[in-house]
mmCIF file of N, CA and C in Angstrom:
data_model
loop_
_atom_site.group_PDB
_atom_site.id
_atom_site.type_symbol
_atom_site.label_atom_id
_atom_site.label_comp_id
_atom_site.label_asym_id
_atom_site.label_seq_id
_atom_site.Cartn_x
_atom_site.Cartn_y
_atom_site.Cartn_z
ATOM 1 N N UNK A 1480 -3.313 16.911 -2.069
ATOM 2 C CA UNK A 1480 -2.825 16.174 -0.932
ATOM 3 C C UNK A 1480 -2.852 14.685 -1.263
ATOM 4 N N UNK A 1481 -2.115 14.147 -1.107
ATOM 5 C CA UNK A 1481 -1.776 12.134 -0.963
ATOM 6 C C UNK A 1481 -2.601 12.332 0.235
ATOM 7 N N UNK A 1482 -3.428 11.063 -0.050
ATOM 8 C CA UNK A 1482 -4.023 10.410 1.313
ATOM 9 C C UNK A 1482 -3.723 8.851 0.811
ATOM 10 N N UNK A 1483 -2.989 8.037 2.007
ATOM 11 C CA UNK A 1483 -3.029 6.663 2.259
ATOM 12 C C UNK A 1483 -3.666 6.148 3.114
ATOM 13 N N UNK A 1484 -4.707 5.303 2.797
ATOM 14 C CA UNK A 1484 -5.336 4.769 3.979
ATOM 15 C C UNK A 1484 -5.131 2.989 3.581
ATOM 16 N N UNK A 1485 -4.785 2.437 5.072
ATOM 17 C CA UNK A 1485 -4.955 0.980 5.404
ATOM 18 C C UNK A 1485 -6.187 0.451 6.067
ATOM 19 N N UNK A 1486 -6.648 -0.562 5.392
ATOM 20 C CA UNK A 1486 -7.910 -1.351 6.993
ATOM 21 C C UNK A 1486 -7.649 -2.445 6.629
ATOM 22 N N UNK A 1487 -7.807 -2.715 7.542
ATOM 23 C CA UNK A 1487 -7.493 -4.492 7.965
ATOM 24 C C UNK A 1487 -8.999 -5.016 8.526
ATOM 25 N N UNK A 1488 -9.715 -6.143 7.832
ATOM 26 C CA UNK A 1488 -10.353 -6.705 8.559
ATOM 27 C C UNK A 1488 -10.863 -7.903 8.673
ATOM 28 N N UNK A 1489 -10.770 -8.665 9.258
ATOM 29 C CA UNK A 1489 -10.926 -9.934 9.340
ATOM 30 C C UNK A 1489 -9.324 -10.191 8.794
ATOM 31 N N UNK A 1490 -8.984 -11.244 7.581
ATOM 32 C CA UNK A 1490 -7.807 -11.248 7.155
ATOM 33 C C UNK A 1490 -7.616 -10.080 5.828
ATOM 34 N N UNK A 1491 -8.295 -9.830 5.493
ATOM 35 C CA UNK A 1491 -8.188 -8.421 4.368
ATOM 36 C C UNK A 1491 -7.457 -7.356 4.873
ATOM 37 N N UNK A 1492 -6.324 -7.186 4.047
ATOM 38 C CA UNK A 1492 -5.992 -5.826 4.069
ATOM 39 C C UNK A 1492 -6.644 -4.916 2.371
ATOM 40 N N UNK A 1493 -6.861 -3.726 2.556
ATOM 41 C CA UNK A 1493 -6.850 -3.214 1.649
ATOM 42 C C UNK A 1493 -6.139 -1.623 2.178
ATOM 43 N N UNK A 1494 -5.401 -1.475 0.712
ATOM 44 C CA UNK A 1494 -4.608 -0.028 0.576
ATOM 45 C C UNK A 1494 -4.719 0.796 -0.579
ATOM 46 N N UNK A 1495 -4.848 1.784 -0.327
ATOM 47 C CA UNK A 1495 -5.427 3.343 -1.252
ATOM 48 C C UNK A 1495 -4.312 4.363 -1.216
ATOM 49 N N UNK A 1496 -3.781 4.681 -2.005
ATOM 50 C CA UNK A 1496 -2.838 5.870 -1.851
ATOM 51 C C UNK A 1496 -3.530 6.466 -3.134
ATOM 52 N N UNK A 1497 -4.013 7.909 -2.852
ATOM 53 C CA UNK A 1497 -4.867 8.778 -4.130
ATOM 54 C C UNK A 1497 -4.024 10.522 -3.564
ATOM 55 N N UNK A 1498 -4.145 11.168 -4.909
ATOM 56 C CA UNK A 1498 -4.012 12.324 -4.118
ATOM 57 C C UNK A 1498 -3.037 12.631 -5.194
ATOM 58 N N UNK A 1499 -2.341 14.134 -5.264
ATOM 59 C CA UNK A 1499 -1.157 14.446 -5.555
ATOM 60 C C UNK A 1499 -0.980 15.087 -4.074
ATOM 61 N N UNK A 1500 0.484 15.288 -3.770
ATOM 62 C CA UNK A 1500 0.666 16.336 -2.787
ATOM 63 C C UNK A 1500 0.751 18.161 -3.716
ATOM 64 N N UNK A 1501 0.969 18.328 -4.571
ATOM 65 C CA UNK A 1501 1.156 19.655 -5.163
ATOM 66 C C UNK A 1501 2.188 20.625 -4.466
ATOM 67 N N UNK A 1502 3.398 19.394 -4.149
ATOM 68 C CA UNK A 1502 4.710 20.328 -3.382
ATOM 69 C C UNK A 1502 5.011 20.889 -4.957
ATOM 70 N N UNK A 1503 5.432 20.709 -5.893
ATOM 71 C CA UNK A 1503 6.082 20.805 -6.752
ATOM 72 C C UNK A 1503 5.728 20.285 -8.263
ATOM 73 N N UNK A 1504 4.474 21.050 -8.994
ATOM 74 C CA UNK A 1504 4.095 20.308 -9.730
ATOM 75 C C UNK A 1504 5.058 19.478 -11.379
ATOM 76 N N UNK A 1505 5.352 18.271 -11.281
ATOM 77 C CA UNK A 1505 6.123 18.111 -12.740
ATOM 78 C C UNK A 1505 7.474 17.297 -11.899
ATOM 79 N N UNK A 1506 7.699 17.596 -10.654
ATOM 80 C CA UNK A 1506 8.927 17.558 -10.225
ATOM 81 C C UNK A 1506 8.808 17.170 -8.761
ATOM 82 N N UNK A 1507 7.501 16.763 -8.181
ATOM 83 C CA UNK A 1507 7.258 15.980 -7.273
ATOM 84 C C UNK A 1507 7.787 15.781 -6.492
ATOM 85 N N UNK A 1508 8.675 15.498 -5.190
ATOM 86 C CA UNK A 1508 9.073 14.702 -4.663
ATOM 87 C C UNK A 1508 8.338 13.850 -3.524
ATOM 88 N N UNK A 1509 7.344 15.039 -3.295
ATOM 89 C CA UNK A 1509 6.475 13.829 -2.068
ATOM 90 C C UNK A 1509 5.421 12.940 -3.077
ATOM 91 N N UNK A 1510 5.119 12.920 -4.107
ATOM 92 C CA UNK A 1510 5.007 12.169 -5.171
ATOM 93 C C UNK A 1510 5.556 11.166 -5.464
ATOM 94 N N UNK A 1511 6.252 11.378 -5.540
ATOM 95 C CA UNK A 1511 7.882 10.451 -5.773
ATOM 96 C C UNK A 1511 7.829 9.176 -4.595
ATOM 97 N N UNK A 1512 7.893 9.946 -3.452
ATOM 98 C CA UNK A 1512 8.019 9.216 -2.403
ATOM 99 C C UNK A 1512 6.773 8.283 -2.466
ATOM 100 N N UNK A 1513 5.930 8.650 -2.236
ATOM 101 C CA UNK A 1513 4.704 7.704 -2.135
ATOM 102 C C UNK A 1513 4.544 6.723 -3.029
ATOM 103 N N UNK A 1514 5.393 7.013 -4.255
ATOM 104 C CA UNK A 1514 5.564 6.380 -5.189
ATOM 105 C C UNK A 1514 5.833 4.761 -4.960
ATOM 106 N N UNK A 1515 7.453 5.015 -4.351
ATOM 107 C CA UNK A 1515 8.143 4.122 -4.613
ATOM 108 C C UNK A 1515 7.967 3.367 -2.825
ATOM 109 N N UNK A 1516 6.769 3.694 -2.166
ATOM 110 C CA UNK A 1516 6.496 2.474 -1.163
ATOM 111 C C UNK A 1516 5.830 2.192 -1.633
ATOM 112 N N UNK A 1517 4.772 2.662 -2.415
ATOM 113 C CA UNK A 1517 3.703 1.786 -3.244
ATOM 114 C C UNK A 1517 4.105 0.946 -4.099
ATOM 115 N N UNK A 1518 5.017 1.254 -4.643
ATOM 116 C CA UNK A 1518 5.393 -0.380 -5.681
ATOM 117 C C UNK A 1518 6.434 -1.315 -4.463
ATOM 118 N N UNK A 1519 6.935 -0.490 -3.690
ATOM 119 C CA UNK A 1519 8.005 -1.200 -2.834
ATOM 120 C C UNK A 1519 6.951 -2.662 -2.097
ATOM 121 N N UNK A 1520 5.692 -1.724 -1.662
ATOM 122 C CA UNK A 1520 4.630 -2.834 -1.362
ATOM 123 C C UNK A 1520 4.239 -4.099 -2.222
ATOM 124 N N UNK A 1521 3.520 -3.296 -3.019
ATOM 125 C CA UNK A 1521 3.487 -4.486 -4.211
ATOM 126 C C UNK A 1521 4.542 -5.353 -4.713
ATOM 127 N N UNK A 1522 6.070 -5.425 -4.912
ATOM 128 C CA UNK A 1522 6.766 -5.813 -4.914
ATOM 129 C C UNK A 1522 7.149 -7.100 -3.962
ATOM 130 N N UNK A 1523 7.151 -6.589 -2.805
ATOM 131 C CA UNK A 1523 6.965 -7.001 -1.295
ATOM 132 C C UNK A 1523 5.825 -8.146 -1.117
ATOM 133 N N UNK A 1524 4.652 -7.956 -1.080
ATOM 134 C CA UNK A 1524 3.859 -9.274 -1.300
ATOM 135 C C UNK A 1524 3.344 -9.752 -2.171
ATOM 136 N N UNK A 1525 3.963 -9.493 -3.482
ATOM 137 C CA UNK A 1525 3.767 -10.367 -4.597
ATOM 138 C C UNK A 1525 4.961 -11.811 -4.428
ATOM 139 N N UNK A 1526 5.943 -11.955 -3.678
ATOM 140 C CA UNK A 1526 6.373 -12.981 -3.208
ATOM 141 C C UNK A 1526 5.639 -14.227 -2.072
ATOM 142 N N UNK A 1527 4.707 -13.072 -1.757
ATOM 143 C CA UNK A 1527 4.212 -13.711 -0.501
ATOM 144 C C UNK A 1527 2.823 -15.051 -1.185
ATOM 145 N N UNK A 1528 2.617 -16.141 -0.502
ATOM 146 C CA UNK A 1528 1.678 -17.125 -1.500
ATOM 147 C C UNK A 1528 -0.073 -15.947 -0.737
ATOM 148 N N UNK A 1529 -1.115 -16.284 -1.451
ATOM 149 C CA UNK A 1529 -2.465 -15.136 -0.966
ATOM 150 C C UNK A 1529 -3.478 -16.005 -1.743
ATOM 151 N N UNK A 1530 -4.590 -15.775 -0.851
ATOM 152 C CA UNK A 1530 -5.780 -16.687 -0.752
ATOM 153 C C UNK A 1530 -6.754 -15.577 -2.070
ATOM 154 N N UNK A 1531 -6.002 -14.259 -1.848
ATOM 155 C CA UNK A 1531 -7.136 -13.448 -2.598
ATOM 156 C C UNK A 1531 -5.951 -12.150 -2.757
ATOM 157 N N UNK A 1532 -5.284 -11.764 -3.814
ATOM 158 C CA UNK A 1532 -4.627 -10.266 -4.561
ATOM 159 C C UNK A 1532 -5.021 -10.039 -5.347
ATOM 160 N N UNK A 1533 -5.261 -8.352 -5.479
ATOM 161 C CA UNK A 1533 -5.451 -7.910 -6.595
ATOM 162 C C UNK A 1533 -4.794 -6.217 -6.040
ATOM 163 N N UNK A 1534 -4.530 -6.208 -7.693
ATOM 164 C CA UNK A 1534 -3.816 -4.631 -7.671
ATOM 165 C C UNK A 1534 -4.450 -3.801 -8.839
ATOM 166 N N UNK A 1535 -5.020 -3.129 -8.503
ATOM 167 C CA UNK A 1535 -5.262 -1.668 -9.075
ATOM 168 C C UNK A 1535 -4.538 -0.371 -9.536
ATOM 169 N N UNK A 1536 -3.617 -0.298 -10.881
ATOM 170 C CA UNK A 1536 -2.814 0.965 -10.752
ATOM 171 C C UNK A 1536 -3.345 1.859 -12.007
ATOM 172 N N UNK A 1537 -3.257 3.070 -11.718
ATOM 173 C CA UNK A 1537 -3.932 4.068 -13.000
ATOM 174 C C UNK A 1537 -3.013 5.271 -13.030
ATOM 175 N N UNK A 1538 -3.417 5.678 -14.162
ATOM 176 C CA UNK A 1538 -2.445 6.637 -14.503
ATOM 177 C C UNK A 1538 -1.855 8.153 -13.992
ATOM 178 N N UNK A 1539 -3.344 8.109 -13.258
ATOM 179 C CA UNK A 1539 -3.441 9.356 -12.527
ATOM 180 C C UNK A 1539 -2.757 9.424 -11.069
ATOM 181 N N UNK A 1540 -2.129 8.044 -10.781
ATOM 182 C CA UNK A 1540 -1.195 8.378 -9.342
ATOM 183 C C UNK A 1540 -1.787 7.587 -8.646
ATOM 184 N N UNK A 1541 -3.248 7.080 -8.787
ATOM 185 C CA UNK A 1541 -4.012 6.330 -7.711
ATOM 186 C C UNK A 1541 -3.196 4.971 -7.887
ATOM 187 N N UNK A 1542 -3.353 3.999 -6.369
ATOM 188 C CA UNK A 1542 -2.877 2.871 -6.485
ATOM 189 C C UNK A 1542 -3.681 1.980 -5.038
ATOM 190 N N UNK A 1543 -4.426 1.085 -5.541
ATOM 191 C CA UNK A 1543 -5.490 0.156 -4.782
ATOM 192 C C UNK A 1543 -4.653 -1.319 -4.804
ATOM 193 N N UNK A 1544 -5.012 -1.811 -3.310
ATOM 194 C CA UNK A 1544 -4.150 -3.300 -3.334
ATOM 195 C C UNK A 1544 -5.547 -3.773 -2.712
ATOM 196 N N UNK A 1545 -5.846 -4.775 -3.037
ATOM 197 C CA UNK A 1545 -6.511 -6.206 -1.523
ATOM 198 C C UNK A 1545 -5.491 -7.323 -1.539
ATOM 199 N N UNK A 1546 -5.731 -7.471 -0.228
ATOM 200 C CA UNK A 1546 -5.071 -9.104 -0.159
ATOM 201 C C UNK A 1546 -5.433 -9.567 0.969
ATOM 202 N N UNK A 1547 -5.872 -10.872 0.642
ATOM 203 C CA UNK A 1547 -5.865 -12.053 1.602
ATOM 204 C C UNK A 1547 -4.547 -12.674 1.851
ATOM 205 N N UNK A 1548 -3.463 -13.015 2.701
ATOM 206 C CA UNK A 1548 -2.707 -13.199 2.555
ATOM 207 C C UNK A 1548 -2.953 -15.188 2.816
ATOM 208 N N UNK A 1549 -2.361 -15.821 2.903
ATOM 209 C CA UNK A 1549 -2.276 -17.646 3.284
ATOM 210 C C UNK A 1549 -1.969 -17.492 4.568
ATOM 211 N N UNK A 1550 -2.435 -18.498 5.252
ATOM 212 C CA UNK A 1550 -1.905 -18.326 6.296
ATOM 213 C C UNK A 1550 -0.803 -18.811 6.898
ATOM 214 N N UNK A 1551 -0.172 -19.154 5.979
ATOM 215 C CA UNK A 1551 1.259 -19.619 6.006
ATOM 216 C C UNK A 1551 2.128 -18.293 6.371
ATOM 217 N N UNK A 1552 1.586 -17.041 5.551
ATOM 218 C CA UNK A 1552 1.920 -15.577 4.867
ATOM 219 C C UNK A 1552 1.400 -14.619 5.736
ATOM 220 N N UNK A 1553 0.803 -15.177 6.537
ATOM 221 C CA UNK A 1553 -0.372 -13.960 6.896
ATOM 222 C C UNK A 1553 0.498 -13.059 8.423
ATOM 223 N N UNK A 1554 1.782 -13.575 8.950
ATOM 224 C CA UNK A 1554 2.376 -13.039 10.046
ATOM 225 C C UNK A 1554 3.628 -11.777 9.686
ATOM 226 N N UNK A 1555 4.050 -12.414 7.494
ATOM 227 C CA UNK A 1555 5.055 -11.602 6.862
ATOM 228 C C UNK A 1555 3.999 -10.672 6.198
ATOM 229 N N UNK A 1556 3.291 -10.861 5.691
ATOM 230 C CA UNK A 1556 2.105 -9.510 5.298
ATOM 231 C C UNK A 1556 1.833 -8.170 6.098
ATOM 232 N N UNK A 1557 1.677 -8.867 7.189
ATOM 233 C CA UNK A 1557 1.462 -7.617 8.449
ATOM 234 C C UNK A 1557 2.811 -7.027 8.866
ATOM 235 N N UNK A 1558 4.114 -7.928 8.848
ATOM 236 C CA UNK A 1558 5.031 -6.635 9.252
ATOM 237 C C UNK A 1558 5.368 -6.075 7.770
ATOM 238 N N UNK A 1559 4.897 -6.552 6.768
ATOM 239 C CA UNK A 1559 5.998 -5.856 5.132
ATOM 240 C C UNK A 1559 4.521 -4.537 5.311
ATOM 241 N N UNK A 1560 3.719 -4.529 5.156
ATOM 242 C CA UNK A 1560 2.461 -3.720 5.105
ATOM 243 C C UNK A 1560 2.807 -2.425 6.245
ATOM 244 N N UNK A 1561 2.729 -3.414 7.789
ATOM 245 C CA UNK A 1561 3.465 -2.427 8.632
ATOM 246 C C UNK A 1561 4.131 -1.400 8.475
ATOM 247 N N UNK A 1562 5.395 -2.036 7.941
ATOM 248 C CA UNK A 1562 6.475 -1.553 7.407
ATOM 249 C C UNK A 1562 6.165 0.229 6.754
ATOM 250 N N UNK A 1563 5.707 -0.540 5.464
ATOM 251 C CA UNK A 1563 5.223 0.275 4.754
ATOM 252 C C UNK A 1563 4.762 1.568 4.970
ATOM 253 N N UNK A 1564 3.562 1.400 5.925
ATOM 254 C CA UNK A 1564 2.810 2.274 6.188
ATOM 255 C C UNK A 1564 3.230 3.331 7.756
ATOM 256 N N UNK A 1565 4.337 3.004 8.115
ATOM 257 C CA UNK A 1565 5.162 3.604 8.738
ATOM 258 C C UNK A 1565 5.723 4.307 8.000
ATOM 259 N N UNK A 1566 6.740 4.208 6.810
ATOM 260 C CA UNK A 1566 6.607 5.347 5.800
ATOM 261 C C UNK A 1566 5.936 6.422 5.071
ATOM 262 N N UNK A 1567 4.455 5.767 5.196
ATOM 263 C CA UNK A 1567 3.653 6.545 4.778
ATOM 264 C C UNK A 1567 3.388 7.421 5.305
ATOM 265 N N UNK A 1568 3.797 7.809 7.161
ATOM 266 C CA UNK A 1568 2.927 8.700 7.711
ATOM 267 C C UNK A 1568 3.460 10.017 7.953
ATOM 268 N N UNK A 1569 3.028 11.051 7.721
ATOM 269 C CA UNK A 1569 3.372 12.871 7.774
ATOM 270 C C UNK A 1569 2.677 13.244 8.835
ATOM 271 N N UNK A 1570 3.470 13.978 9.849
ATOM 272 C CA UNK A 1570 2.365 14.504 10.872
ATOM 273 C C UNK A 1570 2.888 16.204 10.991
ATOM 274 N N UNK A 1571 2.393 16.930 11.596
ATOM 275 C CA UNK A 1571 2.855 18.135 11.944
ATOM 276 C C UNK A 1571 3.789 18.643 12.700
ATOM 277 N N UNK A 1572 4.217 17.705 13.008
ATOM 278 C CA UNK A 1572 5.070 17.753 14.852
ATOM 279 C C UNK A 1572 6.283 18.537 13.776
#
């Protein structure tokens, strides 16, 4: 299973996407997907100016962000992150 989790606190965000989903091993697609908001993110506020980033990526699928954003930055962080993590979410319905 992918699990993404966000927390926000104080001005910190930090983000975790770990997991395989095991729809389809080799050939992924909910893999895939999680994939490409996770770099879509990183992509996304690496434009942005930040008091404190760092990115974490490994080979195994895991992918760790922090950021402090500026506070110049800190109103486009929260909707690109937002954003994001509106993609991220699977429910049962």
């Amino acid at each position: 299973m992918t699990n993404v989790k966000c927390k926000h606190e104080d001005r910190e965000y930090t983000i975790d996407i770990e997991g395989h989903a095991g729809f389809n091993p080799g050939k992924d697609t909910v893999c895939s997907a999680a994939s490409v908001l996770g770099y879509t993110l990183i992509n996304a506020l690496s434009d942005l100016e930040a008091e404190k980033s760092h990115v974490n990526t490994y080979d195994n699928g895991e992918l760790h962000i922090s950021l402090v954003p500026s506070t110049k930055d800190e109103e486009r962080a929260k909707i690109i992150i937002n954003t994001i993590m509106l993609g991220s979410i699977v429910t049962g319905k």
